[in-house]
Amino acid sequence: MKVSKGKGPVKKEKKEVLKPVEDRKLGKRKAALKAVKSSNKRAKNAKSAKNDPNKPKRPPSAFFIFLGEFRKVYKQEHPNIKAVSAVGKAGGEKWKSFTDSEKAPYEAKAAKGKSEYEKLMAAYNKKKESSEDDGEEEEQESEKSKSEEEDEEEDEDED
C-alpha cells in the first residue's frame, strides 16, 4: 500500500482477476477474436458498396483549411522533410498556439463551406426522394402489368 502526502483519500490497489490458464492454452480467445475481425471486414465492405458517388462531400473543418495553407508554407521552409506526419504535427502545434482572432478567418471559411454543403445536401436529398418515389411507382406498374399478363394467359388457356 502506498502512502501519499496529499489530503485526498488513499486509493487501494485492485488486483485483476485472471482467467484460468487452461483457457489460454486451448486458444479460445484467439478463435473468438478472429471470428469478430472477419465479420467486421464483411460489414465494412458491405457499407462501402452502399455509398453514393453523387452525394456531396463534407466540407473541411477550420483546422483542415488552415492545414492546407500551412502545408504549402512548411514545405517551402523545410524542403528536406518529406514525412506527412511531420507536417501534421507542426500544423497541429501551430493551430493550438493560435488565439481565437487568428483562427477566425479559417472558421469563417469553414462556416461558408458548411452552409454551401447544407444547400447541396438539401438538393441531393430532394432528388434522392423523388427518384425513390419514381422507382416505387415503376415497381407498382410492373407488378400490375405482370398480373395483367398472367390474367391474359389464363383467358387464352380457357379458350
mmCIF file of N, CA, C and O in Angstrom, residues 30-98:
data_model
loop_
_atom_site.group_PDB
_atom_site.id
_atom_site.type_symbol
_atom_site.label_atom_id
_atom_site.label_comp_id
_atom_site.label_asym_id
_atom_site.label_seq_id
_atom_site.Cartn_x
_atom_site.Cartn_y
_atom_site.Cartn_z
ATOM 1 N N LYS A 30 -8.303 -16.474 -29.080
ATOM 2 C CA LYS A 30 -7.842 -16.135 -30.423
ATOM 3 C C LYS A 30 -8.894 -16.476 -31.461
ATOM 4 O O LYS A 30 -9.140 -15.724 -32.391
ATOM 5 N N ALA A 31 -9.531 -17.627 -31.327
ATOM 6 C CA ALA A 31 -10.561 -18.031 -32.275
ATOM 7 C C ALA A 31 -11.728 -17.055 -32.248
ATOM 8 O O ALA A 31 -12.260 -16.681 -33.288
ATOM 9 N N ALA A 32 -12.110 -16.634 -31.066
ATOM 10 C CA ALA A 32 -13.220 -15.681 -30.946
ATOM 11 C C ALA A 32 -12.845 -14.343 -31.558
ATOM 12 O O ALA A 32 -13.656 -13.716 -32.248
ATOM 13 N N LEU A 33 -11.616 -13.893 -31.339
ATOM 14 C CA LEU A 33 -11.177 -12.623 -31.909
ATOM 15 C C LEU A 33 -11.130 -12.686 -33.425
ATOM 16 O O LEU A 33 -11.517 -11.746 -34.105
ATOM 17 N N LYS A 34 -10.656 -13.794 -33.988
ATOM 18 C CA LYS A 34 -10.598 -13.935 -35.436
ATOM 19 C C LYS A 34 -11.994 -13.884 -36.036
ATOM 20 O O LYS A 34 -12.209 -13.275 -37.081
ATOM 21 N N ALA A 35 -12.961 -14.525 -35.400
ATOM 22 C CA ALA A 35 -14.326 -14.526 -35.896
ATOM 23 C C ALA A 35 -14.895 -13.114 -35.906
ATOM 24 O O ALA A 35 -15.551 -12.701 -36.856
ATOM 25 N N VAL A 36 -14.632 -12.351 -34.865
ATOM 26 C CA VAL A 36 -15.136 -10.981 -34.776
ATOM 27 C C VAL A 36 -14.495 -10.109 -35.846
ATOM 28 O O VAL A 36 -15.157 -9.333 -36.511
ATOM 29 N N LYS A 37 -13.181 -10.242 -36.038
ATOM 30 C CA LYS A 37 -12.484 -9.428 -37.024
ATOM 31 C C LYS A 37 -12.976 -9.720 -38.434
ATOM 32 O O LYS A 37 -13.166 -8.817 -39.228
ATOM 33 N N SER A 38 -13.212 -10.987 -38.765
ATOM 34 C CA SER A 38 -13.648 -11.329 -40.112
ATOM 35 C C SER A 38 -15.046 -10.786 -40.380
ATOM 36 O O SER A 38 -15.340 -10.334 -41.477
ATOM 37 N N SER A 39 -15.922 -10.788 -39.392
ATOM 38 C CA SER A 39 -17.266 -10.252 -39.585
ATOM 39 C C SER A 39 -17.217 -8.738 -39.738
ATOM 40 O O SER A 39 -18.018 -8.159 -40.469
ATOM 41 N N ASN A 40 -16.266 -8.065 -39.058
ATOM 42 C CA ASN A 40 -16.126 -6.619 -39.200
ATOM 43 C C ASN A 40 -15.693 -6.263 -40.614
ATOM 44 O O ASN A 40 -16.130 -5.265 -41.170
ATOM 45 N N LYS A 41 -14.815 -7.051 -41.207
ATOM 46 C CA LYS A 41 -14.362 -6.783 -42.572
ATOM 47 C C LYS A 41 -15.521 -6.877 -43.543
ATOM 48 O O LYS A 41 -15.663 -6.057 -44.437
ATOM 49 N N ARG A 42 -16.362 -7.874 -43.373
ATOM 50 C CA ARG A 42 -17.514 -8.027 -44.261
ATOM 51 C C ARG A 42 -18.457 -6.841 -44.110
ATOM 52 O O ARG A 42 -18.985 -6.347 -45.091
ATOM 53 N N ALA A 43 -18.666 -6.409 -42.902
ATOM 54 C CA ALA A 43 -19.567 -5.281 -42.660
ATOM 55 C C ALA A 43 -19.018 -4.015 -43.303
ATOM 56 O O ALA A 43 -19.768 -3.242 -43.887
ATOM 57 N N LYS A 44 -17.713 -3.795 -43.218
ATOM 58 C CA LYS A 44 -17.120 -2.605 -43.826
ATOM 59 C C LYS A 44 -17.236 -2.656 -45.337
ATOM 60 O O LYS A 44 -17.539 -1.654 -45.975
ATOM 61 N N ASN A 45 -17.013 -3.824 -45.934
ATOM 62 C CA ASN A 45 -17.119 -3.951 -47.377
ATOM 63 C C ASN A 45 -18.547 -3.708 -47.849
ATOM 64 O O ASN A 45 -18.778 -3.061 -48.861
ATOM 65 N N ALA A 46 -19.517 -4.217 -47.125
ATOM 66 C CA ALA A 46 -20.906 -4.014 -47.494
ATOM 67 C C ALA A 46 -21.288 -2.545 -47.344
ATOM 68 O O ALA A 46 -22.052 -2.007 -48.133
ATOM 69 N N LYS A 47 -20.762 -1.903 -46.332
ATOM 70 C CA LYS A 47 -21.074 -0.500 -46.084
ATOM 71 C C LYS A 47 -20.524 0.384 -47.197
ATOM 72 O O LYS A 47 -21.174 1.304 -47.661
ATOM 73 N N SER A 48 -19.314 0.110 -47.654
ATOM 74 C CA SER A 48 -18.698 0.943 -48.677
ATOM 75 C C SER A 48 -19.403 0.789 -50.019
ATOM 76 O O SER A 48 -19.368 1.685 -50.840
ATOM 77 N N ALA A 49 -20.044 -0.345 -50.249
ATOM 78 C CA ALA A 49 -20.747 -0.552 -51.501
ATOM 79 C C ALA A 49 -21.999 0.321 -51.579
ATOM 80 O O ALA A 49 -22.455 0.657 -52.664
ATOM 81 N N LYS A 50 -22.565 0.706 -50.444
ATOM 82 C CA LYS A 50 -23.783 1.492 -50.427
ATOM 83 C C LYS A 50 -23.539 2.980 -50.640
ATOM 84 O O LYS A 50 -24.478 3.732 -50.854
ATOM 85 N N ASN A 51 -22.293 3.447 -50.562
ATOM 86 C CA ASN A 51 -22.008 4.872 -50.712
ATOM 87 C C ASN A 51 -22.388 5.349 -52.103
ATOM 88 O O ASN A 51 -22.075 4.708 -53.103
ATOM 89 N N ASP A 52 -23.037 6.489 -52.154
ATOM 90 C CA ASP A 52 -23.478 7.068 -53.420
ATOM 91 C C ASP A 52 -22.399 8.009 -53.939
ATOM 92 O O ASP A 52 -22.006 8.940 -53.248
ATOM 93 N N PRO A 53 -21.918 7.793 -55.165
ATOM 94 C CA PRO A 53 -20.875 8.680 -55.701
ATOM 95 C C PRO A 53 -21.378 10.088 -55.995
ATOM 96 O O PRO A 53 -20.587 11.018 -56.106
ATOM 97 N N ASN A 54 -22.690 10.271 -56.115
ATOM 98 C CA ASN A 54 -23.255 11.592 -56.397
ATOM 99 C C ASN A 54 -23.466 12.433 -55.142
ATOM 100 O O ASN A 54 -23.780 13.612 -55.235
ATOM 101 N N LYS A 55 -23.313 11.822 -53.982
ATOM 102 C CA LYS A 55 -23.533 12.530 -52.725
ATOM 103 C C LYS A 55 -22.433 13.574 -52.529
ATOM 104 O O LYS A 55 -21.254 13.286 -52.732
ATOM 105 N N PRO A 56 -22.796 14.797 -52.137
ATOM 106 C CA PRO A 56 -21.780 15.842 -51.931
ATOM 107 C C PRO A 56 -20.824 15.489 -50.793
ATOM 108 O O PRO A 56 -21.227 14.873 -49.809
ATOM 109 N N LYS A 57 -19.566 15.877 -50.959
ATOM 110 C CA LYS A 57 -18.570 15.614 -49.922
ATOM 111 C C LYS A 57 -18.689 16.659 -48.823
ATOM 112 O O LYS A 57 -19.017 17.813 -49.087
ATOM 113 N N ARG A 58 -18.379 16.233 -47.598
ATOM 114 C CA ARG A 58 -18.429 17.155 -46.471
ATOM 115 C C ARG A 58 -17.318 18.181 -46.605
ATOM 116 O O ARG A 58 -16.220 17.857 -47.053
ATOM 117 N N PRO A 59 -17.576 19.415 -46.177
ATOM 118 C CA PRO A 59 -16.543 20.456 -46.286
ATOM 119 C C PRO A 59 -15.469 20.275 -45.222
ATOM 120 O O PRO A 59 -15.721 19.682 -44.173
ATOM 121 N N PRO A 60 -14.270 20.779 -45.485
ATOM 122 C CA PRO A 60 -13.209 20.663 -44.477
ATOM 123 C C PRO A 60 -13.482 21.565 -43.279
ATOM 124 O O PRO A 60 -14.117 22.614 -43.410
ATOM 125 N N SER A 61 -12.975 21.165 -42.137
ATOM 126 C CA SER A 61 -13.124 21.978 -40.927
ATOM 127 C C SER A 61 -12.135 23.141 -40.986
ATOM 128 O O SER A 61 -11.288 23.216 -41.878
ATOM 129 N N ALA A 62 -12.235 24.039 -40.031
ATOM 130 C CA ALA A 62 -11.353 25.203 -39.990
ATOM 131 C C ALA A 62 -9.894 24.765 -39.890
ATOM 132 O O ALA A 62 -9.011 25.341 -40.547
ATOM 133 N N PHE A 63 -9.627 23.730 -39.114
ATOM 134 C CA PHE A 63 -8.254 23.245 -38.966
ATOM 135 C C PHE A 63 -7.705 22.728 -40.284
ATOM 136 O O PHE A 63 -6.557 23.002 -40.643
ATOM 137 N N PHE A 64 -8.507 21.994 -41.048
ATOM 138 C CA PHE A 64 -8.016 21.440 -42.306
ATOM 139 C C PHE A 64 -7.845 22.520 -43.372
ATOM 140 O O PHE A 64 -6.978 22.400 -44.245
ATOM 141 N N ILE A 65 -8.646 23.569 -43.318
ATOM 142 C CA ILE A 65 -8.430 24.703 -44.216
ATOM 143 C C ILE A 65 -7.090 25.353 -43.886
ATOM 144 O O ILE A 65 -6.284 25.653 -44.772
ATOM 145 N N PHE A 66 -6.840 25.555 -42.588
ATOM 146 C CA PHE A 66 -5.561 26.112 -42.147
ATOM 147 C C PHE A 66 -4.408 25.193 -42.560
ATOM 148 O O PHE A 66 -3.381 25.646 -43.051
ATOM 149 N N LEU A 67 -4.575 23.893 -42.373
ATOM 150 C CA LEU A 67 -3.511 22.945 -42.666
ATOM 151 C C LEU A 67 -3.156 22.933 -44.151
ATOM 152 O O LEU A 67 -1.978 22.790 -44.509
ATOM 153 N N GLY A 68 -4.148 23.117 -45.018
ATOM 154 C CA GLY A 68 -3.875 23.191 -46.449
ATOM 155 C C GLY A 68 -2.954 24.357 -46.797
ATOM 156 O O GLY A 68 -2.033 24.222 -47.610
ATOM 157 N N GLU A 69 -3.204 25.501 -46.179
ATOM 158 C CA GLU A 69 -2.359 26.679 -46.413
ATOM 159 C C GLU A 69 -0.996 26.512 -45.718
ATOM 160 O O GLU A 69 0.036 26.875 -46.269
ATOM 161 N N PHE A 70 -1.020 25.966 -44.511
ATOM 162 C CA PHE A 70 0.206 25.793 -43.742
ATOM 163 C C PHE A 70 1.157 24.821 -44.431
ATOM 164 O O PHE A 70 2.375 25.008 -44.422
ATOM 165 N N ARG A 71 0.594 23.786 -45.053
ATOM 166 C CA ARG A 71 1.402 22.758 -45.711
ATOM 167 C C ARG A 71 2.288 23.363 -46.799
ATOM 168 O O ARG A 71 3.458 23.011 -46.943
ATOM 169 N N LYS A 72 1.720 24.294 -47.576
ATOM 170 C CA LYS A 72 2.490 24.942 -48.650
ATOM 171 C C LYS A 72 3.676 25.721 -48.079
ATOM 172 O O LYS A 72 4.797 25.610 -48.564
ATOM 173 N N VAL A 73 3.423 26.487 -47.036
ATOM 174 C CA VAL A 73 4.479 27.302 -46.417
ATOM 175 C C VAL A 73 5.533 26.406 -45.772
ATOM 176 O O VAL A 73 6.743 26.643 -45.919
ATOM 177 N N TYR A 74 5.090 25.364 -45.091
ATOM 178 C CA TYR A 74 6.011 24.470 -44.381
ATOM 179 C C TYR A 74 6.933 23.747 -45.363
ATOM 180 O O TYR A 74 8.124 23.591 -45.110
ATOM 181 N N LYS A 75 6.394 23.323 -46.494
ATOM 182 C CA LYS A 75 7.218 22.618 -47.471
ATOM 183 C C LYS A 75 8.239 23.543 -48.119
ATOM 184 O O LYS A 75 9.327 23.110 -48.493
ATOM 185 N N GLN A 76 7.900 24.828 -48.243
ATOM 186 C CA GLN A 76 8.871 25.782 -48.784
ATOM 187 C C GLN A 76 10.001 26.016 -47.784
ATOM 188 O O GLN A 76 11.157 26.109 -48.152
ATOM 189 N N GLU A 77 9.662 26.105 -46.519
ATOM 190 C CA GLU A 77 10.660 26.360 -45.484
ATOM 191 C C GLU A 77 11.507 25.126 -45.174
ATOM 192 O O GLU A 77 12.666 25.246 -44.818
ATOM 193 N N HIS A 78 10.915 23.927 -45.297
ATOM 194 C CA HIS A 78 11.603 22.681 -44.971
ATOM 195 C C HIS A 78 11.520 21.721 -46.162
ATOM 196 O O HIS A 78 10.752 20.746 -46.124
ATOM 197 N N PRO A 79 12.277 21.967 -47.220
ATOM 198 C CA PRO A 79 12.169 21.099 -48.416
ATOM 199 C C PRO A 79 12.700 19.679 -48.191
ATOM 200 O O PRO A 79 12.332 18.766 -48.920
ATOM 201 N N ASN A 80 13.537 19.469 -47.199
ATOM 202 C CA ASN A 80 14.114 18.151 -46.960
ATOM 203 C C ASN A 80 13.161 17.204 -46.238
ATOM 204 O O ASN A 80 13.324 15.992 -46.303
ATOM 205 N N ILE A 81 12.177 17.731 -45.541
ATOM 206 C CA ILE A 81 11.261 16.895 -44.762
ATOM 207 C C ILE A 81 10.143 16.414 -45.684
ATOM 208 O O ILE A 81 9.372 17.208 -46.216
ATOM 209 N N LYS A 82 10.071 15.100 -45.857
ATOM 210 C CA LYS A 82 9.072 14.504 -46.747
ATOM 211 C C LYS A 82 7.911 13.859 -45.987
ATOM 212 O O LYS A 82 6.884 13.550 -46.567
ATOM 213 N N ALA A 83 8.057 13.640 -44.699
ATOM 214 C CA ALA A 83 7.051 12.922 -43.923
ATOM 215 C C ALA A 83 5.788 13.759 -43.731
ATOM 216 O O ALA A 83 5.845 14.925 -43.343
ATOM 217 N N VAL A 84 4.654 13.142 -44.025
ATOM 218 C CA VAL A 84 3.360 13.813 -43.854
ATOM 219 C C VAL A 84 3.087 14.046 -42.373
ATOM 220 O O VAL A 84 2.520 15.071 -41.986
ATOM 221 N N SER A 85 3.522 13.103 -41.551
ATOM 222 C CA SER A 85 3.266 13.223 -40.117
ATOM 223 C C SER A 85 3.970 14.441 -39.515
ATOM 224 O O SER A 85 3.435 15.089 -38.613
ATOM 225 N N ALA A 86 5.146 14.768 -40.029
ATOM 226 C CA ALA A 86 5.882 15.930 -39.516
ATOM 227 C C ALA A 86 5.124 17.216 -39.806
ATOM 228 O O ALA A 86 5.036 18.113 -38.956
ATOM 229 N N VAL A 87 4.561 17.296 -41.006
ATOM 230 C CA VAL A 87 3.784 18.490 -41.372
ATOM 231 C C VAL A 87 2.532 18.582 -40.500
ATOM 232 O O VAL A 87 2.190 19.662 -40.005
ATOM 233 N N GLY A 88 1.878 17.456 -40.288
ATOM 234 C CA GLY A 88 0.669 17.436 -39.458
ATOM 235 C C GLY A 88 0.945 17.829 -38.022
ATOM 236 O O GLY A 88 0.182 18.589 -37.419
ATOM 237 N N LYS A 89 2.042 17.324 -37.478
ATOM 238 C CA LYS A 89 2.385 17.662 -36.089
ATOM 239 C C LYS A 89 2.718 19.141 -35.953
ATOM 240 O O LYS A 89 2.264 19.807 -35.017
ATOM 241 N N ALA A 90 3.500 19.662 -36.900
ATOM 242 C CA ALA A 90 3.860 21.076 -36.836
ATOM 243 C C ALA A 90 2.624 21.951 -36.995
ATOM 244 O O ALA A 90 2.455 22.959 -36.298
ATOM 245 N N GLY A 91 1.733 21.554 -37.902
ATOM 246 C CA GLY A 91 0.490 22.306 -38.096
ATOM 247 C C GLY A 91 -0.395 22.266 -36.875
ATOM 248 O O GLY A 91 -1.002 23.274 -36.495
ATOM 249 N N GLY A 92 -0.474 21.112 -36.240
ATOM 250 C CA GLY A 92 -1.288 20.980 -35.028
ATOM 251 C C GLY A 92 -0.772 21.831 -33.896
ATOM 252 O O GLY A 92 -1.547 22.477 -33.174
ATOM 253 N N GLU A 93 0.544 21.873 -33.749
ATOM 254 C CA GLU A 93 1.128 22.696 -32.688
ATOM 255 C C GLU A 93 0.878 24.178 -32.936
ATOM 256 O O GLU A 93 0.557 24.938 -32.014
ATOM 257 N N LYS A 94 1.000 24.570 -34.207
ATOM 258 C CA LYS A 94 0.771 25.980 -34.522
ATOM 259 C C LYS A 94 -0.701 26.347 -34.311
ATOM 260 O O LYS A 94 -1.018 27.426 -33.807
ATOM 261 N N TRP A 95 -1.603 25.445 -34.702
ATOM 262 C CA TRP A 95 -3.041 25.695 -34.536
ATOM 263 C C TRP A 95 -3.398 25.860 -33.062
ATOM 264 O O TRP A 95 -4.195 26.710 -32.695
ATOM 265 N N LYS A 96 -2.800 25.035 -32.222
ATOM 266 C CA LYS A 96 -3.069 25.131 -30.782
ATOM 267 C C LYS A 96 -2.567 26.445 -30.203
ATOM 268 O O LYS A 96 -3.150 26.982 -29.261
ATOM 269 N N SER A 97 -1.502 26.974 -30.781
ATOM 270 C CA SER A 97 -0.942 28.221 -30.258
ATOM 271 C C SER A 97 -1.704 29.457 -30.750
ATOM 272 O O SER A 97 -1.515 30.544 -30.217
ATOM 273 N N PHE A 98 -2.565 29.283 -31.754
ATOM 274 C CA PHE A 98 -3.336 30.417 -32.275
ATOM 275 C C PHE A 98 -4.350 30.911 -31.246
ATOM 276 O O PHE A 98 -4.909 30.134 -30.468
#
